[in-house]
mmCIF file of C-alpha atoms in Angstrom:
data_model
loop_
_atom_site.group_PDB
_atom_site.id
_atom_site.type_symbol
_atom_site.label_atom_id
_atom_site.label_comp_id
_atom_site.label_asym_id
_atom_site.label_seq_id
_atom_site.Cartn_x
_atom_site.Cartn_y
_atom_site.Cartn_z
ATOM 1 C CA UNK A 1 113.874 93.583 117.197
ATOM 2 C CA UNK A 2 116.580 93.434 114.569
ATOM 3 C CA UNK A 3 116.876 93.436 110.786
ATOM 4 C CA UNK A 4 118.290 90.137 109.550
ATOM 5 C CA UNK A 5 119.249 88.517 106.258
ATOM 6 C CA UNK A 6 116.766 85.704 105.626
ATOM 7 C CA UNK A 7 117.868 82.308 104.339
ATOM 8 C CA UNK A 8 115.914 79.442 102.862
ATOM 9 C CA UNK A 9 117.325 76.999 105.411
ATOM 10 C CA UNK A 10 116.205 78.998 108.431
ATOM 11 C CA UNK A 11 113.386 81.300 107.366
ATOM 12 C CA UNK A 12 111.495 79.613 104.505
ATOM 13 C CA UNK A 13 108.755 78.161 106.767
ATOM 14 C CA UNK A 14 108.062 81.550 108.397
ATOM 15 C CA UNK A 15 108.120 83.396 105.053
ATOM 16 C CA UNK A 16 105.767 80.748 103.663
ATOM 17 C CA UNK A 17 103.392 81.215 106.608
ATOM 18 C CA UNK A 18 103.326 85.007 106.162
ATOM 19 C CA UNK A 19 102.777 84.784 102.390
ATOM 20 C CA UNK A 20 100.108 82.097 102.577
ATOM 21 C CA UNK A 21 98.147 84.029 105.193
ATOM 22 C CA UNK A 22 98.199 87.053 102.858
ATOM 23 C CA UNK A 23 97.103 84.919 99.875
ATOM 24 C CA UNK A 24 94.189 83.389 101.782
ATOM 25 C CA UNK A 25 92.962 86.469 103.645
ATOM 26 C CA UNK A 26 93.927 89.634 101.793
ATOM 27 C CA UNK A 27 94.460 91.339 98.481
ATOM 28 C CA UNK A 28 98.113 92.022 99.273
ATOM 29 C CA UNK A 29 98.879 89.221 96.805
ATOM 30 C CA UNK A 30 96.775 88.716 93.718
ATOM 31 C CA UNK A 31 97.026 84.933 93.970
ATOM 32 C CA UNK A 32 94.525 82.174 94.725
ATOM 33 C CA UNK A 33 96.656 79.147 95.606
ATOM 34 C CA UNK A 34 98.927 78.938 98.625
ATOM 35 C CA UNK A 35 102.590 78.333 97.995
ATOM 36 C CA UNK A 36 104.416 75.154 98.908
ATOM 37 C CA UNK A 37 107.752 74.474 100.576
ATOM 38 C CA UNK A 38 109.149 73.646 97.128
ATOM 39 C CA UNK A 39 107.889 77.003 95.814
ATOM 40 C CA UNK A 40 109.773 78.706 98.644
ATOM 41 C CA UNK A 41 112.976 76.863 97.842
ATOM 42 C CA UNK A 42 112.731 77.991 94.221
ATOM 43 C CA UNK A 43 111.850 81.539 95.303
ATOM 44 C CA UNK A 44 114.894 81.821 97.570
ATOM 45 C CA UNK A 45 117.113 80.349 94.825
ATOM 46 C CA UNK A 46 115.848 82.967 92.338
ATOM 47 C CA UNK A 47 116.516 85.772 94.831
ATOM 48 C CA UNK A 48 120.026 84.490 95.453
ATOM 49 C CA UNK A 49 120.780 84.052 91.731
ATOM 50 C CA UNK A 50 119.666 87.640 91.055
ATOM 51 C CA UNK A 51 121.595 89.014 94.060
ATOM 52 C CA UNK A 52 118.298 90.324 95.454
ATOM 53 C CA UNK A 53 118.066 90.734 99.235
ATOM 54 C CA UNK A 54 115.516 88.988 101.406
ATOM 55 C CA UNK A 55 115.583 90.821 104.703
ATOM 56 C CA UNK A 56 113.494 90.209 107.763
ATOM 57 C CA UNK A 57 112.605 91.756 111.084
ATOM 58 C CA UNK A 58 113.091 89.277 113.895
ATOM 59 C CA UNK A 59 112.532 89.287 117.624
ATOM 60 C CA UNK A 60 114.113 86.537 119.710
ATOM 61 C CA UNK A 61 114.538 84.459 116.549
ATOM 62 C CA UNK A 62 110.916 84.823 115.434
ATOM 63 C CA UNK A 63 110.374 86.333 111.964
ATOM 64 C CA UNK A 64 107.871 89.208 112.230
ATOM 65 C CA UNK A 65 107.958 90.296 108.604
ATOM 66 C CA UNK A 66 110.139 90.373 105.516
ATOM 67 C CA UNK A 67 110.893 92.467 102.454
ATOM 68 C CA UNK A 68 112.589 91.856 99.137
ATOM 69 C CA UNK A 69 112.852 93.099 95.601
ATOM 70 C CA UNK A 70 113.409 91.541 92.227
ATOM 71 C CA UNK A 71 113.348 92.077 88.508
ATOM 72 C CA UNK A 72 110.794 94.664 87.388
ATOM 73 C CA UNK A 73 110.849 93.700 83.705
ATOM 74 C CA UNK A 74 113.146 91.220 81.953
ATOM 75 C CA UNK A 75 114.472 93.571 79.266
ATOM 76 C CA UNK A 76 117.983 94.958 79.800
ATOM 77 C CA UNK A 77 116.985 98.631 79.738
ATOM 78 C CA UNK A 78 115.037 98.070 82.985
ATOM 79 C CA UNK A 79 118.192 96.935 84.829
ATOM 80 C CA UNK A 80 118.126 99.906 87.211
ATOM 81 C CA UNK A 81 114.498 99.340 88.278
ATOM 82 C CA UNK A 82 113.307 96.733 90.784
ATOM 83 C CA UNK A 83 109.872 95.781 92.104
ATOM 84 C CA UNK A 84 109.660 95.301 95.850
ATOM 85 C CA UNK A 85 107.408 93.528 98.327
ATOM 86 C CA UNK A 86 106.987 93.894 102.061
ATOM 87 C CA UNK A 87 104.881 91.603 104.246
ATOM 88 C CA UNK A 88 104.320 91.698 107.997
ATOM 89 C CA UNK A 89 102.892 88.838 110.043
ATOM 90 C CA UNK A 90 99.197 89.449 110.736
ATOM 91 C CA UNK A 91 99.786 89.669 114.504
ATOM 92 C CA UNK A 92 102.591 92.236 114.152
ATOM 93 C CA UNK A 93 101.030 94.881 111.898
ATOM 94 C CA UNK A 94 100.921 98.496 113.056
ATOM 95 C CA UNK A 95 104.204 98.297 115.008
ATOM 96 C CA UNK A 96 106.466 100.057 112.475
ATOM 97 C CA UNK A 97 107.958 96.816 111.166
ATOM 98 C CA UNK A 98 106.990 97.559 107.564
ATOM 99 C CA UNK A 99 108.564 101.012 107.788
ATOM 100 C CA UNK A 100 111.826 99.637 109.175
ATOM 101 C CA UNK A 101 111.970 96.915 106.535
ATOM 102 C CA UNK A 102 111.282 99.369 103.728
ATOM 103 C CA UNK A 103 113.934 101.800 104.968
ATOM 104 C CA UNK A 104 116.496 98.997 104.957
ATOM 105 C CA UNK A 105 115.339 97.802 101.539
ATOM 106 C CA UNK A 106 115.724 101.319 100.112
ATOM 107 C CA UNK A 107 119.260 101.499 101.536
ATOM 108 C CA UNK A 108 120.099 98.134 99.947
ATOM 109 C CA UNK A 109 118.737 99.296 96.575
ATOM 110 C CA UNK A 110 120.981 102.360 96.742
ATOM 111 C CA UNK A 111 123.989 100.231 97.676
ATOM 112 C CA UNK A 112 123.281 97.994 94.695
ATOM 113 C CA UNK A 113 123.030 101.075 92.451
ATOM 114 C CA UNK A 114 119.355 100.767 91.492
ATOM 115 C CA UNK A 115 117.502 103.892 90.392
ATOM 116 C CA UNK A 116 113.788 103.135 90.876
ATOM 117 C CA UNK A 117 111.838 101.024 93.359
ATOM 118 C CA UNK A 118 108.326 100.088 92.213
ATOM 119 C CA UNK A 119 105.553 98.714 94.389
ATOM 120 C CA UNK A 120 102.274 97.310 93.107
ATOM 121 C CA UNK A 121 99.648 97.911 95.795
ATOM 122 C CA UNK A 122 95.948 97.115 95.883
ATOM 123 C CA UNK A 123 94.441 100.606 96.067
ATOM 124 C CA UNK A 124 92.109 99.513 98.876
ATOM 125 C CA UNK A 125 95.159 98.716 101.052
ATOM 126 C CA UNK A 126 95.232 102.129 102.726
ATOM 127 C CA UNK A 127 97.923 101.158 105.249
ATOM 128 C CA UNK A 128 100.374 100.129 102.524
ATOM 129 C CA UNK A 129 99.609 103.222 100.451
ATOM 130 C CA UNK A 130 100.251 105.445 103.518
ATOM 131 C CA UNK A 131 103.479 103.607 104.298
ATOM 132 C CA UNK A 132 104.805 104.150 100.796
ATOM 133 C CA UNK A 133 103.755 107.789 100.672
ATOM 134 C CA UNK A 134 105.441 108.466 104.055
ATOM 135 C CA UNK A 135 108.652 107.040 102.613
ATOM 136 C CA UNK A 136 108.531 109.350 99.593
ATOM 137 C CA UNK A 137 106.963 107.052 97.022
ATOM 138 C CA UNK A 138 104.758 108.750 94.436
ATOM 139 C CA UNK A 139 101.670 107.313 92.789
ATOM 140 C CA UNK A 140 102.689 106.477 89.218
ATOM 141 C CA UNK A 141 99.367 105.129 87.949
ATOM 142 C CA UNK A 142 96.565 102.667 88.510
ATOM 143 C CA UNK A 143 95.421 99.747 86.410
ATOM 144 C CA UNK A 144 91.701 99.555 87.099
ATOM 145 C CA UNK A 145 90.026 96.173 87.499
ATOM 146 C CA UNK A 146 93.307 94.394 86.777
ATOM 147 C CA UNK A 147 92.544 91.386 88.978
ATOM 148 C CA UNK A 148 89.573 89.477 90.346
ATOM 149 C CA UNK A 149 89.653 88.024 93.857
ATOM 150 C CA UNK A 150 87.118 87.478 96.631
ATOM 151 C CA UNK A 151 84.279 88.036 94.152
ATOM 152 C CA UNK A 152 85.273 91.554 93.150
ATOM 153 C CA UNK A 153 87.474 93.483 90.744
ATOM 154 C CA UNK A 154 90.687 94.896 92.157
ATOM 155 C CA UNK A 155 92.555 98.050 91.167
ATOM 156 C CA UNK A 156 96.353 97.870 91.189
ATOM 157 C CA UNK A 157 98.182 101.086 92.030
ATOM 158 C CA UNK A 158 101.837 101.544 91.192
ATOM 159 C CA UNK A 159 104.040 103.580 93.516
ATOM 160 C CA UNK A 160 107.618 104.511 92.737
ATOM 161 C CA UNK A 161 110.600 105.951 94.527
ATOM 162 C CA UNK A 162 113.341 107.492 92.397
ATOM 163 C CA UNK A 163 116.788 107.153 93.966
ATOM 164 C CA UNK A 164 119.891 109.235 93.248
ATOM 165 C CA UNK A 165 121.756 106.108 92.160
ATOM 166 C CA UNK A 166 123.415 104.727 90.059
ATOM 167 C CA UNK A 167 126.441 106.953 90.087
ATOM 168 C CA UNK A 168 127.346 106.217 86.443
ATOM 169 C CA UNK A 169 124.493 104.523 84.539
ATOM 170 C CA UNK A 170 125.410 102.854 81.268
ATOM 171 C CA UNK A 171 123.546 101.402 78.297
ATOM 172 C CA UNK A 172 123.757 97.716 77.554
#
């Protein structure tokens, strides 16, 4: 297995498959409708325009999972904070892929001089909560009953990791 840089041309179908499975079968994404190939093209373009990484874990050319981050809030004062996502193919969970992807994502955030990584996690997703806590993320708060999916209210927990970067933060 190796960490790779994902591209729209090569990896969009596999990313789409992983995301759509999560939309249809889990509360990892608070969405109802599956995404389309066009949605993926736009998504990759937004990541590229923002200089946000899309990394994957691959084995013999097969994408096993991916991770990325993006804008946390649009206002300029949030420029050192990003919100991340990590998704592992349903058949590959429990193999340490999420941990490896998150470790690489944290390293990329430091290289890009971000200060805080934020993850929004359904509080019932015990595996994701454990993963984040093992990596040093702290629970920053929960928005109770913030979403409704699969006939029930969902609680969204926020987890954050404070990095020692940027070296010289500036206003503006």
